[in-house]
Amino acid sequence: MRLRRRFAAAALSALLSLSAACAGSSATETADPEPSKDGSRGVTTGAGAGGAPSAAATGAVVADPEHAIDPPGKLTKHLLPADMLVYSQNPLSPEMVRKIRALKGVVSVEPMAMAQVAIENKVINVAAVTPGSYRRYTPEASAKLQEAWERIAGGELGILPDLRKKIPADEEGYLRLGNGADAPRVHIGAFAPQIPQVDAVVNTAWIETLGMKPDNALIVSTGITSPQSVRKPIQQIAGDEASVQILGPDLDITVQQTAFLVGSVADAVGTFNYTVLGGGRIAPDPAWVASHIATATVPILGRVTCNRAIFPQLTAALREIVERGLADKIHPNEYAGCYYPRFIAGSTKLSNHSFGLALDLNVPGNLRGTVGQMDRTVVSIFKKWGFAWGGDWSYTDPMHFEMNALIDPR
C-alpha cells in the first residue's frame, strides 16, 4: 500500500511562532469552503465597513488587517495527499482546471498562486493559498494546527521549520520577502510543514502586494490512483503552458522547472525555465540564456559573464571604486564568478548566481560565517549602486554581492 502522508515525522515537529501582541483565540466553527465547478475556491477579502476585516468579528487572529481574509473554520473534512503540481508563469484558465478536475483518477484539485522570492541568496517557493482548503493537503500535524491557519488568514506567514535558522527574521518575527529595501515585510505566524516544493505560505490577499500571478498553480490529488498514470492526460490538457510534476521529497527532475521571481529585480530575470542535471547543476532554457546572459569588460575585473541587467550598475560601482583610489581593495585573481547555473550546495534551491545577478570577490579572506576582510568603503559603494552585501546576512557571506535594486547609473 502506497504511503499517502510523505512527511508525517516532520509534521510532528510543527511549531508555532506567536507574537505576544497577537495572542489568538479560536475562530468560530464554519464549514470548509467547497470548490466551485471550475475548481476555484470562493475567496473573500474579509473587508467590511471601513476596511476592517470581518475576521475580527469572529475573534480570530488578525495581525495584518490589510492582508487579512476570513478565517478558516475547524478542520472537519478528511486530509488529501498532494500528489502533483501543475505550475505556469500565467494563471491557469478555469477551463483547464475544470478539465483536469474531471479526469478519471483525479480526486481533488486546489488552485493557488505560486512564485519565488530571493532571501539572502536563497530562492524560496512561496504560495498564496486559501487556508481552509489548502490545509487539507499538508501533513497531518500541520493541517490540524488550527491557530497556524488562523494566523495565515490574518495576514501572517507559515514557513517550513527547517528554515527557522536560515532566514533573516528580525527580533519581532518579521521577514522581508525579497532582498530589496522595499520588499514587503510579513510577520511569521507559524513554522509548520507544507506540501512538497512549497517553502512558505501566505493567504491570497498577498497576491497583489507580492506581484504574484493568481491561480498559476494547481495541486492535484489522485487518491488511490497512481499519479504517474494521470500525469500524461494532465500534460495533454496543460499543453506547453505549464509543467506537470509529481510531488515528493525530492525535486521531479523529469520535467522542466520554472522560477517566476517576484521582487525588486524580477524584471532582470523574467521567467526562468530550467532542467535539472546531475551534480547539483541545472540547464537554463537556451533562449533565456541568449536574451539575459552576456560577457562584457568591466573596470578592475576585466571580462565577466553576468546577467545583462547587472552591467550598468556593476560598471558604475567599479568605476567609482577606481576613482576613489580603492581599486587595490578588489583582487581580480580572487574573483569567483557571477553566472553559475546550479543549485546551492546540498540543496535544490536556486541562488542569484543562477540568474547572473551576483558576484563573489576576494574569496580567500571573506569566507562564509566570518566578518570578512572586505573594505567597508567598497561595500558602501556597492550598496549605493543597488547591491546587497552578504556580510550583512544572518549567516554571513562577505565575498558575496548581489543586485537588489534596478538603478539607472546616468
XYZ file of C-alpha atoms in Angstrom:
410
model
C 0.000 0.000 0.000
C 1.434 3.343 -1.044
C 2.303 5.809 1.727
C -0.063 8.716 1.499
C 1.435 11.128 4.035
C 5.000 11.725 2.965
C 6.291 13.866 5.774
C 4.482 12.584 8.862
C 7.604 12.591 11.001
C 8.442 16.142 10.051
C 4.875 17.214 10.666
C 5.039 16.118 14.282
C 7.596 18.842 14.878
C 5.300 21.660 13.697
C 5.962 24.765 15.777
C 4.052 27.973 16.337
C 5.841 31.298 16.401
C 3.468 33.547 18.304
C 3.599 37.307 18.715
C 2.811 38.492 22.215
C 0.728 41.253 20.673
C -1.320 38.724 18.723
C -2.223 36.117 21.338
C -5.005 34.396 19.430
C -8.383 32.975 20.286
C -10.150 30.400 18.142
C -12.285 31.214 15.149
C -15.928 30.292 15.139
C -16.568 26.969 13.503
C -17.567 27.088 9.849
C -17.564 24.534 7.085
C -14.536 24.138 4.849
C -15.121 26.018 1.579
C -16.375 23.918 -1.289
C -14.730 24.183 -4.714
C -16.755 25.748 -7.469
C -17.327 23.955 -10.754
C -14.251 25.490 -12.339
C -12.040 24.224 -9.498
C -11.513 27.570 -7.773
C -12.412 28.500 -4.216
C -14.849 31.237 -3.335
C -12.297 33.548 -1.750
C -13.453 36.678 0.020
C -11.267 39.514 1.195
C -12.996 39.736 4.530
C -13.092 43.529 4.307
C -16.133 45.005 5.951
C -17.253 48.561 6.532
C -14.390 50.982 6.833
C -11.910 48.357 5.640
C -11.995 46.383 8.904
C -11.598 42.659 8.175
C -14.618 40.597 9.049
C -12.186 38.098 10.582
C -12.031 40.416 13.576
C -15.696 39.784 14.323
C -15.018 36.070 14.842
C -12.252 36.576 17.385
C -9.581 35.085 15.080
C -6.046 36.445 14.994
C -5.671 39.469 12.713
C -2.041 40.563 12.716
C -2.211 42.453 9.420
C -5.684 43.863 8.635
C -4.605 44.979 5.165
C -3.807 41.361 4.272
C -6.492 39.540 6.236
C -9.150 37.251 4.816
C -11.956 35.357 6.521
C -10.520 32.813 8.986
C -10.954 29.101 8.350
C -13.291 27.079 10.477
C -12.127 23.987 12.289
C -10.938 21.139 10.112
C -13.873 18.812 9.521
C -13.020 17.102 6.232
C -10.524 14.307 5.625
C -6.972 15.074 4.519
C -5.774 14.627 0.946
C -2.373 13.731 -0.499
C -0.664 16.395 -2.601
C 0.357 14.138 -5.473
C 1.045 16.504 -8.363
C 1.688 20.169 -9.095
C 0.682 21.969 -12.275
C 2.611 25.231 -12.486
C 2.759 28.051 -15.035
C 4.048 31.604 -15.280
C 0.483 32.703 -16.111
C -2.897 31.978 -14.493
C -4.313 28.573 -15.386
C -7.592 29.011 -17.202
C -10.819 27.925 -15.475
C -11.444 25.617 -18.439
C -8.065 23.897 -17.945
C -8.723 23.446 -14.228
C -12.214 22.081 -14.927
C -10.852 19.509 -17.401
C -8.128 18.362 -15.021
C -10.607 18.049 -12.176
C -12.903 15.934 -14.354
C -10.185 13.396 -15.269
C -10.621 9.820 -14.104
C -8.295 9.266 -11.168
C -8.275 12.893 -10.029
C -9.916 13.142 -6.620
C -9.445 16.835 -5.891
C -7.664 19.970 -7.081
C -6.625 23.124 -5.244
C -5.724 26.346 -7.100
C -3.150 28.695 -5.590
C -0.681 31.367 -6.628
C 2.996 30.476 -6.600
C 6.206 32.441 -7.112
C 9.808 32.591 -5.941
C 11.451 35.202 -3.732
C 15.174 35.648 -3.144
C 16.170 35.871 0.512
C 19.892 36.080 1.281
C 20.877 34.318 -1.953
C 18.333 31.539 -1.400
C 15.329 31.408 -3.703
C 12.335 30.029 -1.819
C 8.953 28.945 -3.149
C 6.069 30.977 -1.739
C 2.423 30.034 -2.284
C -0.596 32.273 -1.716
C -3.376 29.964 -0.581
C -6.876 29.742 0.809
C -6.045 28.404 4.295
C -9.268 26.459 4.902
C -8.936 24.314 1.796
C -5.160 24.235 1.215
C -4.504 22.907 4.745
C -6.123 19.578 3.798
C -3.112 18.777 1.568
C -0.461 19.433 4.222
C 0.946 16.841 6.671
C -1.482 15.873 9.435
C 0.077 17.721 12.374
C 0.274 20.873 10.283
C -3.250 20.529 8.879
C -4.717 20.217 12.380
C -2.812 23.160 13.833
C -5.843 25.459 13.893
C -4.100 28.570 15.199
C -1.496 28.371 12.427
C -4.175 28.665 9.737
C -5.989 31.422 11.614
C -2.730 33.346 11.701
C -2.119 32.831 7.996
C -5.670 34.042 7.296
C -4.862 37.042 9.494
C -2.022 38.078 7.215
C 0.921 36.166 8.687
C 3.390 33.737 7.097
C 3.647 29.989 7.550
C 7.101 28.611 6.783
C 8.985 25.326 6.988
C 10.577 24.528 10.368
C 13.846 23.697 8.569
C 14.149 27.344 7.509
C 13.808 28.732 11.019
C 17.547 29.339 11.442
C 18.187 30.128 7.779
C 16.027 33.194 7.284
C 16.774 36.746 8.444
C 13.717 37.386 10.595
C 14.069 40.418 12.864
C 13.604 40.423 16.640
C 9.872 40.984 16.271
C 9.482 37.995 13.960
C 9.103 39.902 10.684
C 10.674 38.689 7.440
C 11.218 40.650 4.232
C 10.008 38.662 1.232
C 12.866 39.705 -1.042
C 16.271 41.338 -0.720
C 15.239 44.817 -1.828
C 14.872 47.615 0.707
C 11.280 47.983 -0.499
C 10.469 44.270 -0.149
C 7.238 43.742 1.830
C 7.537 42.655 5.464
C 5.369 39.845 6.789
C 5.117 38.528 10.332
C 5.947 34.844 10.788
C 2.941 33.210 12.386
C 3.864 29.532 12.213
C 6.688 27.171 11.481
C 4.925 24.176 10.012
C 5.445 21.613 7.214
C 3.866 22.377 3.840
C 3.256 20.379 0.687
C 6.401 19.266 -1.191
C 8.187 22.051 -3.117
C 6.445 24.808 -1.114
C 8.626 26.545 1.467
C 6.237 29.179 2.783
C 2.594 30.215 2.503
C 0.607 33.411 2.837
C -3.060 33.982 2.170
C -4.476 35.195 -1.133
C -4.652 38.839 -0.009
C -0.865 38.977 -0.525
C -1.012 38.169 -4.254
C -1.104 41.758 -5.472
C 1.389 43.031 -2.873
C 3.965 40.412 -3.899
C 3.317 40.754 -7.629
C 2.206 37.139 -7.957
C 0.003 35.706 -10.711
C -3.311 34.454 -9.283
C -4.174 30.766 -9.768
C -0.990 29.947 -11.711
C -0.529 26.687 -9.804
C -2.739 23.720 -9.072
C -2.354 20.930 -6.514
C -3.757 17.638 -7.790
C -4.713 14.729 -5.531
C -5.184 11.314 -7.121
C -6.268 9.326 -4.066
C -5.539 5.626 -4.561
C -4.678 6.170 -8.230
C -1.010 6.317 -9.157
C -0.129 9.899 -10.132
C 2.104 8.521 -12.896
C -0.986 7.152 -14.654
C -2.680 10.578 -14.607
C 0.323 12.676 -15.498
C 0.155 12.247 -19.281
C -3.521 13.254 -19.675
C -2.931 16.259 -17.413
C 0.059 17.304 -19.510
C -2.060 16.973 -22.653
C -4.618 19.351 -21.138
C -1.961 21.788 -19.917
C -0.013 21.683 -23.182
C 3.122 23.801 -23.290
C 1.616 26.355 -20.902
C 2.553 24.555 -17.707
C 4.856 21.965 -16.200
C 3.294 18.931 -14.563
C 5.402 17.332 -11.855
C 4.900 14.559 -9.352
C 5.384 15.815 -5.815
C 7.655 14.108 -3.342
C 10.552 14.822 -1.006
C 12.863 15.279 -3.993
C 12.527 17.564 -6.993
C 10.951 15.858 -10.004
C 13.895 16.031 -12.401
C 11.942 14.519 -15.294
C 10.146 17.784 -16.082
C 11.168 21.334 -16.861
C 11.166 23.553 -13.788
C 10.058 27.183 -13.744
C 11.102 30.010 -11.451
C 8.841 33.058 -11.560
C 10.751 35.542 -9.439
C 8.932 38.428 -7.779
C 10.503 41.450 -6.123
C 12.675 44.428 -6.974
C 14.854 42.686 -9.578
C 12.187 40.417 -11.075
C 12.355 42.253 -14.414
C 16.013 41.268 -14.720
C 15.064 37.589 -14.529
C 11.656 37.243 -16.142
C 10.531 33.641 -16.397
C 13.404 31.272 -15.725
C 12.848 27.781 -17.145
C 15.438 25.095 -16.493
C 16.042 21.365 -16.399
C 17.917 19.554 -13.652
C 21.255 17.898 -14.415
C 23.449 15.771 -12.179
C 25.788 17.056 -9.514
C 23.611 19.991 -8.482
C 23.827 21.579 -11.927
C 20.936 22.983 -13.939
C 20.485 23.805 -17.614
C 18.573 27.063 -18.148
C 16.465 27.411 -21.274
C 18.921 28.364 -24.075
C 16.574 31.143 -25.206
C 16.701 32.660 -21.705
C 20.492 32.459 -21.657
C 20.724 34.131 -25.072
C 18.491 37.012 -24.030
C 19.759 37.518 -20.462
C 23.406 36.441 -20.168
C 26.372 38.222 -21.759
C 30.128 38.665 -21.381
C 31.492 42.190 -21.080
C 34.543 44.064 -19.812
C 34.199 45.993 -16.539
C 36.729 48.028 -14.524
C 39.199 46.132 -12.293
C 37.822 42.647 -13.002
C 38.101 42.663 -16.802
C 35.833 40.280 -18.725
C 32.969 38.796 -16.713
C 29.863 36.825 -17.620
C 26.669 38.026 -15.918
C 23.061 38.988 -16.460
C 22.885 41.845 -18.976
C 20.900 43.936 -16.473
C 23.730 43.997 -13.948
C 26.389 45.598 -16.161
C 25.386 49.285 -15.926
C 25.320 49.179 -12.126
C 28.358 46.948 -11.772
C 30.367 49.165 -14.107
C 29.285 52.297 -12.237
C 30.220 50.801 -8.853
C 33.627 49.593 -10.000
C 34.346 52.877 -11.779
C 33.621 54.818 -8.589
C 35.893 52.458 -6.643
C 38.701 53.247 -9.112
C 38.028 56.999 -8.984
C 38.199 56.959 -5.198
C 41.581 55.229 -5.206
C 40.292 51.932 -3.878
C 40.989 49.664 -6.864
C 43.630 47.756 -4.917
C 40.946 46.687 -2.414
C 39.489 44.325 -5.023
C 41.710 41.446 -6.161
C 40.889 40.272 -9.702
C 42.741 36.981 -9.172
C 40.378 36.207 -6.261
C 37.176 36.818 -8.215
C 34.999 33.654 -8.180
C 32.448 34.436 -10.867
C 28.951 35.768 -11.435
C 26.806 33.461 -13.576
C 26.687 29.907 -12.201
C 23.627 27.873 -13.246
C 23.469 25.431 -10.344
C 21.735 24.806 -7.042
C 23.113 25.980 -3.727
C 25.348 23.143 -2.500
C 23.446 20.327 -0.834
C 20.008 21.644 -1.830
C 17.586 22.145 -4.691
C 17.428 25.899 -4.072
C 18.485 28.356 -6.743
C 20.775 31.252 -5.898
C 21.069 34.645 -7.554
C 24.204 33.295 -9.261
C 21.828 31.138 -11.319
C 20.364 34.333 -12.752
C 23.749 36.045 -13.186
C 22.836 38.709 -10.613
C 25.547 38.062 -8.010
C 29.333 38.045 -7.847
C 31.925 36.802 -5.375
C 35.007 38.931 -4.663
C 38.220 38.479 -2.634
C 37.219 34.924 -1.778
C 40.089 33.692 0.476
C 39.695 36.439 3.065
C 35.888 36.541 3.034
C 34.640 33.045 3.737
C 31.106 32.285 4.925
C 30.435 32.724 8.613
C 33.191 35.326 9.083
C 33.137 39.113 9.332
C 35.445 39.129 6.330
C 38.171 41.487 5.200
C 36.155 43.351 2.573
C 36.890 47.079 2.665
C 33.805 48.751 4.135
C 34.025 51.769 1.837
C 33.957 49.381 -1.115
C 30.888 47.790 0.477
C 29.173 51.174 0.817
C 29.835 51.975 -2.845
C 28.304 48.702 -3.988
C 25.255 49.391 -1.798
C 24.938 52.856 -3.323
C 24.711 51.238 -6.765
C 21.947 48.790 -5.861
C 23.811 45.795 -4.449
C 23.217 43.889 -1.210
C 26.240 42.596 0.691
C 26.388 39.087 2.148
C 28.336 40.378 5.128
C 25.079 41.833 6.477
C 23.272 38.496 6.463
C 22.321 36.365 9.454
C 24.867 33.782 8.282
C 27.492 35.995 6.739
C 28.883 35.621 3.216
C 31.206 38.654 2.930
C 32.568 37.716 -0.501
C 29.070 37.965 -1.989
C 27.403 40.975 -3.623
C 24.070 40.715 -5.408
C 21.865 43.167 -7.249
C 18.828 44.025 -5.134
C 17.537 47.106 -6.956
C 17.444 48.349 -10.535
C 19.307 51.671 -10.675
C 19.844 53.873 -13.696
C 23.509 54.970 -13.445
C 23.056 58.045 -15.656
